[in-house]
Amino acid sequence: KAGVTQTPRYLIKTRGQQVTLSCSPISGHRSVSWYQQTPGQGLQFLFEYFSETQRNKGNFPGRFSGRQFSNSRSEMNVSTLELGDSALYLCASSLTATQNEKLFFGSGTQLSVL
Amino acid sequence: GDSVTQMEGPVTLSEEAFLTINCTYTATGYPSLFWYVQYPGEGLQLLLKATKADDKGSNKGFEATYRKETTSFHLEKGSVQVSDSAVYFCALKYNNNDMRFGAGTRLTVKP
């Protein structure tokens, strides 16, 4: 069974640009979540999607957005990039996102903003 | 708000030493608790979990007990190996994958 796949693995952008990251969950998983990992702030929850609906959102500005498609694949978009957006962005999937359920993480997309 | 505090690293041990990584949490509800491990260049992998007070999670020689009275979920292993070198994250979770992570503790095990 294939794991969570994130593309691209690395991205380099400049300030002011926008970027789209992609995540393919494990087959059959309907919940996809996104997290930002930085040395200073650690791992922070961005948002969670289930059946194409955003159910939960972390404390990030509106420049961070996402969507989920009918096949459960998800994309995350960051507009008007800032230097502080440089981070490892991790996607995680699970069957339904209940409290006890474990998350399966992808290897992440490393975004560098210059 | 809900949060997790982990002991700061890095932690360096010799092979076969005893490991403890402290984790305490602040929670308004009754979350599930997790330990995840991250190897270089990879995403996080679940190490163990506990879903209610007094539950003990265990895996690969690691264990942790959900202690409601001390709001703790300390990770322990009796004898570490070089292959255990990684970053360890303690986390609490509610529904909809709202997961709060600790800052992570880097463990290096030397032969």
PDB file of C-alpha atoms in Angstrom:
ATOM      1  CA  LYS A   1       0.000   0.000   0.000  1.00  0.00           C
ATOM      2  CA  ALA A   2       1.532   3.303  -1.045  1.00  0.00           C
ATOM      3  CA  GLY A   3       2.145   5.860   1.688  1.00  0.00           C
ATOM      4  CA  VAL A   4       1.319   9.539   1.737  1.00  0.00           C
ATOM      5  CA  THR A   5       2.934  11.220  -1.246  1.00  0.00           C
ATOM      6  CA  GLN A   6       3.870  14.870  -1.293  1.00  0.00           C
ATOM      7  CA  THR A   7       5.105  16.792  -4.303  1.00  0.00           C
ATOM      8  CA  PRO A   8       7.347  18.508  -4.970  1.00  0.00           C
ATOM      9  CA  ARG A   9      10.005  17.530  -2.470  1.00  0.00           C
ATOM     10  CA  TYR A  10      11.770  20.881  -2.643  1.00  0.00           C
ATOM     11  CA  LEU A  11      10.678  24.328  -3.765  1.00  0.00           C
ATOM     12  CA  ILE A  12      12.464  27.628  -4.001  1.00  0.00           C
ATOM     13  CA  LYS A  13      10.398  30.780  -4.410  1.00  0.00           C
ATOM     14  CA  THR A  14      10.882  34.486  -3.965  1.00  0.00           C
ATOM     15  CA  ARG A  15       8.955  36.864  -1.759  1.00  0.00           C
ATOM     16  CA  GLY A  16       5.587  37.871  -3.136  1.00  0.00           C
ATOM     17  CA  GLN A  17       5.130  34.767  -5.250  1.00  0.00           C
ATOM     18  CA  GLN A  18       2.565  32.092  -4.576  1.00  0.00           C
ATOM     19  CA  VAL A  19       3.037  28.358  -4.298  1.00  0.00           C
ATOM     20  CA  THR A  20       0.910  25.230  -4.475  1.00  0.00           C
ATOM     21  CA  LEU A  21       1.845  22.018  -2.704  1.00  0.00           C
ATOM     22  CA  SER A  22       0.238  18.676  -3.403  1.00  0.00           C
ATOM     23  CA  CYS A  23      -0.581  15.703  -1.216  1.00  0.00           C
ATOM     24  CA  SER A  24      -1.935  12.286  -2.154  1.00  0.00           C
ATOM     25  CA  PRO A  25      -3.210  10.387   0.888  1.00  0.00           C
ATOM     26  CA  ILE A  26      -3.127   6.683   1.478  1.00  0.00           C
ATOM     27  CA  SER A  27      -5.787   4.953  -0.578  1.00  0.00           C
ATOM     28  CA  GLY A  28      -9.075   4.923   1.304  1.00  0.00           C
ATOM     29  CA  HIS A  29      -8.141   7.734   3.663  1.00  0.00           C
ATOM     30  CA  ARG A  30     -10.604  10.576   3.511  1.00  0.00           C
ATOM     31  CA  SER A  31      -9.013  12.998   5.954  1.00  0.00           C
ATOM     32  CA  VAL A  32      -6.003  15.089   4.986  1.00  0.00           C
ATOM     33  CA  SER A  33      -4.266  17.504   7.341  1.00  0.00           C
ATOM     34  CA  TRP A  34      -1.453  19.950   6.809  1.00  0.00           C
ATOM     35  CA  TYR A  35       1.252  21.017   9.246  1.00  0.00           C
ATOM     36  CA  GLN A  36       4.050  23.548   9.099  1.00  0.00           C
ATOM     37  CA  GLN A  37       7.397  22.641  10.669  1.00  0.00           C
ATOM     38  CA  THR A  38      10.009  25.296  11.416  1.00  0.00           C
ATOM     39  CA  PRO A  39      12.995  25.309  13.779  1.00  0.00           C
ATOM     40  CA  GLY A  40      11.553  28.240  15.704  1.00  0.00           C
ATOM     41  CA  GLN A  41       7.867  27.353  15.982  1.00  0.00           C
ATOM     42  CA  GLY A  42       8.048  23.585  15.704  1.00  0.00           C
ATOM     43  CA  LEU A  43       5.093  21.732  14.238  1.00  0.00           C
ATOM     44  CA  GLN A  44       1.910  23.721  13.842  1.00  0.00           C
ATOM     45  CA  PHE A  45      -1.474  22.616  12.571  1.00  0.00           C
ATOM     46  CA  LEU A  46      -2.672  24.414   9.440  1.00  0.00           C
ATOM     47  CA  PHE A  47      -5.982  22.771   8.505  1.00  0.00           C
ATOM     48  CA  GLU A  48      -7.844  19.525   8.008  1.00  0.00           C
ATOM     49  CA  TYR A  49     -10.062  18.431   5.143  1.00  0.00           C
ATOM     50  CA  PHE A  50     -12.553  15.611   5.004  1.00  0.00           C
ATOM     51  CA  SER A  51     -14.699  14.792   1.990  1.00  0.00           C
ATOM     52  CA  GLU A  52     -13.740  18.066   0.307  1.00  0.00           C
ATOM     53  CA  THR A  53     -14.749  20.171   3.326  1.00  0.00           C
ATOM     54  CA  GLN A  54     -12.447  22.056   5.634  1.00  0.00           C
ATOM     55  CA  ARG A  55     -13.432  20.972   9.126  1.00  0.00           C
ATOM     56  CA  ASN A  56     -10.720  22.550  11.196  1.00  0.00           C
ATOM     57  CA  LYS A  57      -8.231  25.370  10.859  1.00  0.00           C
ATOM     58  CA  GLY A  58      -5.187  26.453  12.815  1.00  0.00           C
ATOM     59  CA  ASN A  59      -4.072  29.955  13.596  1.00  0.00           C
ATOM     60  CA  PHE A  60      -2.566  30.994  10.273  1.00  0.00           C
ATOM     61  CA  PRO A  61      -3.314  34.024   8.104  1.00  0.00           C
ATOM     62  CA  GLY A  62      -5.658  33.840   5.152  1.00  0.00           C
ATOM     63  CA  ARG A  63      -2.700  33.623   2.774  1.00  0.00           C
ATOM     64  CA  PHE A  64      -2.668  29.944   3.639  1.00  0.00           C
ATOM     65  CA  SER A  65      -5.476  28.041   2.003  1.00  0.00           C
ATOM     66  CA  GLY A  66      -6.216  24.554   0.857  1.00  0.00           C
ATOM     67  CA  ARG A  67      -8.659  22.324  -0.869  1.00  0.00           C
ATOM     68  CA  GLN A  68      -9.472  18.687  -1.255  1.00  0.00           C
ATOM     69  CA  PHE A  69     -10.667  16.925  -4.348  1.00  0.00           C
ATOM     70  CA  SER A  70     -13.207  14.147  -4.704  1.00  0.00           C
ATOM     71  CA  ASN A  71     -10.404  11.554  -4.832  1.00  0.00           C
ATOM     72  CA  SER A  72      -9.167  12.882  -1.438  1.00  0.00           C
ATOM     73  CA  ARG A  73      -6.030  14.402  -2.908  1.00  0.00           C
ATOM     74  CA  SER A  74      -5.324  17.780  -1.371  1.00  0.00           C
ATOM     75  CA  GLU A  75      -3.502  20.932  -2.311  1.00  0.00           C
ATOM     76  CA  MET A  76      -2.236  23.713  -0.138  1.00  0.00           C
ATOM     77  CA  ASN A  77      -1.669  27.199  -1.454  1.00  0.00           C
ATOM     78  CA  VAL A  78       0.339  30.030   0.036  1.00  0.00           C
ATOM     79  CA  SER A  79      -0.033  33.423  -1.591  1.00  0.00           C
ATOM     80  CA  THR A  80       2.174  36.492  -1.293  1.00  0.00           C
ATOM     81  CA  LEU A  81       5.047  34.503   0.159  1.00  0.00           C
ATOM     82  CA  GLU A  82       7.061  35.916   3.028  1.00  0.00           C
ATOM     83  CA  LEU A  83      10.520  34.926   4.220  1.00  0.00           C
ATOM     84  CA  GLY A  84       8.948  33.454   7.341  1.00  0.00           C
ATOM     85  CA  ASP A  85       6.986  30.973   5.257  1.00  0.00           C
ATOM     86  CA  SER A  86      10.180  29.005   4.690  1.00  0.00           C
ATOM     87  CA  ALA A  87       9.439  25.676   6.313  1.00  0.00           C
ATOM     88  CA  LEU A  88       8.864  21.991   5.879  1.00  0.00           C
ATOM     89  CA  TYR A  89       5.203  21.449   5.064  1.00  0.00           C
ATOM     90  CA  LEU A  90       3.918  18.064   6.120  1.00  0.00           C
ATOM     91  CA  CYS A  91       0.751  16.405   4.969  1.00  0.00           C
ATOM     92  CA  ALA A  92      -0.887  13.633   6.953  1.00  0.00           C
ATOM     93  CA  SER A  93      -3.798  11.364   6.202  1.00  0.00           C
ATOM     94  CA  SER A  94      -6.139   9.190   8.199  1.00  0.00           C
ATOM     95  CA  LEU A  95      -9.372   7.319   7.651  1.00  0.00           C
ATOM     96  CA  THR A  96     -11.741   9.617   9.488  1.00  0.00           C
ATOM     97  CA  ALA A  97      -9.671  11.844  11.849  1.00  0.00           C
ATOM     98  CA  THR A  98     -11.232  10.650  15.068  1.00  0.00           C
ATOM     99  CA  GLN A  99      -9.344  11.467  18.229  1.00  0.00           C
ATOM    100  CA  ASN A 100      -7.725   8.068  18.709  1.00  0.00           C
ATOM    101  CA  GLU A 101      -6.712   7.528  15.140  1.00  0.00           C
ATOM    102  CA  LYS A 102      -3.077   7.776  14.170  1.00  0.00           C
ATOM    103  CA  LEU A 103      -1.855   9.971  11.375  1.00  0.00           C
ATOM    104  CA  PHE A 104       0.274   8.827   8.470  1.00  0.00           C
ATOM    105  CA  PHE A 105       2.710  11.525   7.409  1.00  0.00           C
ATOM    106  CA  GLY A 106       4.351  12.204   4.096  1.00  0.00           C
ATOM    107  CA  SER A 107       8.010  13.155   3.805  1.00  0.00           C
ATOM    108  CA  GLY A 108       7.100  16.792   3.339  1.00  0.00           C
ATOM    109  CA  THR A 109       7.783  19.628   0.934  1.00  0.00           C
ATOM    110  CA  GLN A 110      10.711  21.836   1.891  1.00  0.00           C
ATOM    111  CA  LEU A 111       9.847  25.394   0.867  1.00  0.00           C
ATOM    112  CA  SER A 112      12.535  28.046   0.796  1.00  0.00           C
ATOM    113  CA  VAL A 113      11.502  31.660   0.270  1.00  0.00           C
ATOM    114  CA  LEU A 114      14.297  33.978  -0.850  1.00  0.00           C
TER     115      LEU A 114
ATOM    116  CA  GLY B   1      -4.945  26.881  25.053  1.00  0.00           C
ATOM    117  CA  ASP B   2      -3.947  23.254  24.937  1.00  0.00           C
ATOM    118  CA  SER B   3      -0.220  22.657  24.663  1.00  0.00           C
ATOM    119  CA  VAL B   4       2.594  20.170  25.097  1.00  0.00           C
ATOM    120  CA  THR B   5       5.943  20.781  26.742  1.00  0.00           C
ATOM    121  CA  GLN B   6       8.883  18.460  26.153  1.00  0.00           C
ATOM    122  CA  MET B   7      12.264  18.355  27.780  1.00  0.00           C
ATOM    123  CA  GLU B   8      14.768  20.257  25.733  1.00  0.00           C
ATOM    124  CA  GLY B   9      17.464  18.414  23.915  1.00  0.00           C
ATOM    125  CA  PRO B  10      19.623  17.409  22.506  1.00  0.00           C
ATOM    126  CA  VAL B  11      20.018  14.195  24.442  1.00  0.00           C
ATOM    127  CA  THR B  12      23.140  12.119  23.896  1.00  0.00           C
ATOM    128  CA  LEU B  13      23.377   8.609  25.288  1.00  0.00           C
ATOM    129  CA  SER B  14      25.620   5.618  24.940  1.00  0.00           C
ATOM    130  CA  GLU B  15      24.214   2.436  23.473  1.00  0.00           C
ATOM    131  CA  GLU B  16      22.272   0.342  26.019  1.00  0.00           C
ATOM    132  CA  ALA B  17      21.654   3.345  28.286  1.00  0.00           C
ATOM    133  CA  PHE B  18      18.226   4.073  29.776  1.00  0.00           C
ATOM    134  CA  LEU B  19      16.196   6.752  28.067  1.00  0.00           C
ATOM    135  CA  THR B  20      13.611   9.119  29.512  1.00  0.00           C
ATOM    136  CA  ILE B  21      12.138  12.028  27.578  1.00  0.00           C
ATOM    137  CA  ASN B  22       9.768  14.076  29.694  1.00  0.00           C
ATOM    138  CA  CYS B  23       6.493  15.326  28.308  1.00  0.00           C
ATOM    139  CA  THR B  24       3.772  17.264  30.093  1.00  0.00           C
ATOM    140  CA  TYR B  25       0.582  18.668  28.676  1.00  0.00           C
ATOM    141  CA  THR B  26      -2.080  21.249  29.326  1.00  0.00           C
ATOM    142  CA  ALA B  27      -5.526  20.291  28.107  1.00  0.00           C
ATOM    143  CA  THR B  28      -9.028  21.643  28.469  1.00  0.00           C
ATOM    144  CA  GLY B  29     -10.590  18.335  27.460  1.00  0.00           C
ATOM    145  CA  TYR B  30      -9.561  14.696  27.352  1.00  0.00           C
ATOM    146  CA  PRO B  31      -7.199  14.296  24.415  1.00  0.00           C
ATOM    147  CA  SER B  32      -5.412  11.247  23.167  1.00  0.00           C
ATOM    148  CA  LEU B  33      -1.631  11.352  23.589  1.00  0.00           C
ATOM    149  CA  PHE B  34       0.987  10.282  21.077  1.00  0.00           C
ATOM    150  CA  TRP B  35       4.710   9.938  20.586  1.00  0.00           C
ATOM    151  CA  TYR B  36       5.963  10.356  17.047  1.00  0.00           C
ATOM    152  CA  VAL B  37       9.504   9.883  15.767  1.00  0.00           C
ATOM    153  CA  GLN B  38      11.150  11.668  12.859  1.00  0.00           C
ATOM    154  CA  TYR B  39      14.229  10.294  11.125  1.00  0.00           C
ATOM    155  CA  PRO B  40      16.377  12.605   8.997  1.00  0.00           C
ATOM    156  CA  GLY B  41      14.713  13.604   5.745  1.00  0.00           C
ATOM    157  CA  GLU B  42      11.481  11.823   6.581  1.00  0.00           C
ATOM    158  CA  GLY B  43       8.040  12.605   7.868  1.00  0.00           C
ATOM    159  CA  LEU B  44       6.778  11.616  11.289  1.00  0.00           C
ATOM    160  CA  GLN B  45       6.009   8.032  12.209  1.00  0.00           C
ATOM    161  CA  LEU B  46       3.795   6.966  15.067  1.00  0.00           C
ATOM    162  CA  LEU B  47       5.792   5.377  17.872  1.00  0.00           C
ATOM    163  CA  LEU B  48       3.010   4.775  20.394  1.00  0.00           C
ATOM    164  CA  LYS B  49      -0.223   6.208  21.698  1.00  0.00           C
ATOM    165  CA  ALA B  50      -2.551   6.187  24.695  1.00  0.00           C
ATOM    166  CA  THR B  51      -6.168   7.185  24.511  1.00  0.00           C
ATOM    167  CA  LYS B  52      -7.246   7.569  28.137  1.00  0.00           C
ATOM    168  CA  ALA B  53      -5.882   8.003  31.627  1.00  0.00           C
ATOM    169  CA  ASP B  54      -3.675   5.166  32.927  1.00  0.00           C
ATOM    170  CA  ASP B  55      -3.326   3.645  29.461  1.00  0.00           C
ATOM    171  CA  LYS B  56       0.183   2.519  28.625  1.00  0.00           C
ATOM    172  CA  GLY B  57       1.357   2.697  25.036  1.00  0.00           C
ATOM    173  CA  SER B  58       4.294   0.560  23.966  1.00  0.00           C
ATOM    174  CA  ASN B  59       6.197  -0.257  20.803  1.00  0.00           C
ATOM    175  CA  LYS B  60       9.732  -1.392  19.894  1.00  0.00           C
ATOM    176  CA  GLY B  61      10.814  -1.316  23.546  1.00  0.00           C
ATOM    177  CA  PHE B  62       9.504   2.222  24.096  1.00  0.00           C
ATOM    178  CA  GLU B  63       6.667   2.869  26.511  1.00  0.00           C
ATOM    179  CA  ALA B  64       4.731   5.771  27.962  1.00  0.00           C
ATOM    180  CA  THR B  65       1.835   5.991  30.434  1.00  0.00           C
ATOM    181  CA  TYR B  66      -0.971   8.551  30.262  1.00  0.00           C
ATOM    182  CA  ARG B  67      -0.907  10.143  33.719  1.00  0.00           C
ATOM    183  CA  LYS B  68      -3.846  12.446  34.251  1.00  0.00           C
ATOM    184  CA  GLU B  69      -2.902  13.355  37.828  1.00  0.00           C
ATOM    185  CA  THR B  70       0.504  14.697  36.744  1.00  0.00           C
ATOM    186  CA  THR B  71      -0.569  15.598  33.173  1.00  0.00           C
ATOM    187  CA  SER B  72       2.411  13.698  31.861  1.00  0.00           C
ATOM    188  CA  PHE B  73       3.265  11.191  29.138  1.00  0.00           C
ATOM    189  CA  HIS B  74       6.983  10.503  29.594  1.00  0.00           C
ATOM    190  CA  LEU B  75       8.725   8.304  27.042  1.00  0.00           C
ATOM    191  CA  GLU B  76      11.052   5.561  28.322  1.00  0.00           C
ATOM    192  CA  LYS B  77      13.210   2.830  26.889  1.00  0.00           C
ATOM    193  CA  GLY B  78      15.357   0.479  28.901  1.00  0.00           C
ATOM    194  CA  SER B  79      18.221   0.059  26.453  1.00  0.00           C
ATOM    195  CA  VAL B  80      18.674   2.394  23.489  1.00  0.00           C
ATOM    196  CA  GLN B  81      20.358   1.484  20.227  1.00  0.00           C
ATOM    197  CA  VAL B  82      22.204   3.583  17.670  1.00  0.00           C
ATOM    198  CA  SER B  83      19.211   3.124  15.359  1.00  0.00           C
ATOM    199  CA  ASP B  84      17.013   4.984  17.873  1.00  0.00           C
ATOM    200  CA  SER B  85      18.792   8.240  17.009  1.00  0.00           C
ATOM    201  CA  ALA B  86      16.048  10.581  15.782  1.00  0.00           C
ATOM    202  CA  VAL B  87      13.824  13.453  16.864  1.00  0.00           C
ATOM    203  CA  TYR B  88      10.945  12.513  19.169  1.00  0.00           C
ATOM    204  CA  PHE B  89       7.708  14.485  19.390  1.00  0.00           C
ATOM    205  CA  CYS B  90       5.071  14.279  22.071  1.00  0.00           C
ATOM    206  CA  ALA B  91       1.598  15.349  20.973  1.00  0.00           C
ATOM    207  CA  LEU B  92      -2.008  15.578  22.052  1.00  0.00           C
ATOM    208  CA  LYS B  93      -4.920  15.213  19.691  1.00  0.00           C
ATOM    209  CA  TYR B  94      -8.614  15.848  19.490  1.00  0.00           C
ATOM    210  CA  ASN B  95     -11.019  15.093  16.682  1.00  0.00           C
ATOM    211  CA  ASN B  96     -10.380  16.423  13.199  1.00  0.00           C
ATOM    212  CA  ASN B  97      -6.617  16.028  13.562  1.00  0.00           C
ATOM    213  CA  ASP B  98      -6.175  19.183  15.618  1.00  0.00           C
ATOM    214  CA  MET B  99      -2.863  17.978  16.944  1.00  0.00           C
ATOM    215  CA  ARG B 100      -0.576  19.957  19.270  1.00  0.00           C
ATOM    216  CA  PHE B 101       3.054  18.938  19.207  1.00  0.00           C
ATOM    217  CA  GLY B 102       5.869  19.517  21.624  1.00  0.00           C
ATOM    218  CA  ALA B 103       9.035  21.159  20.342  1.00  0.00           C
ATOM    219  CA  GLY B 104      10.745  17.835  19.748  1.00  0.00           C
ATOM    220  CA  THR B 105      13.740  16.242  21.436  1.00  0.00           C
ATOM    221  CA  ARG B 106      16.734  15.173  19.389  1.00  0.00           C
ATOM    222  CA  LEU B 107      18.264  11.927  20.597  1.00  0.00           C
ATOM    223  CA  THR B 108      21.714  10.792  19.551  1.00  0.00           C
ATOM    224  CA  VAL B 109      22.895   7.353  20.601  1.00  0.00           C
ATOM    225  CA  LYS B 110      26.622   6.675  20.354  1.00  0.00           C
ATOM    226  CA  PRO B 111      28.087   3.185  19.976  1.00  0.00           C
TER     227      PRO B 111
END
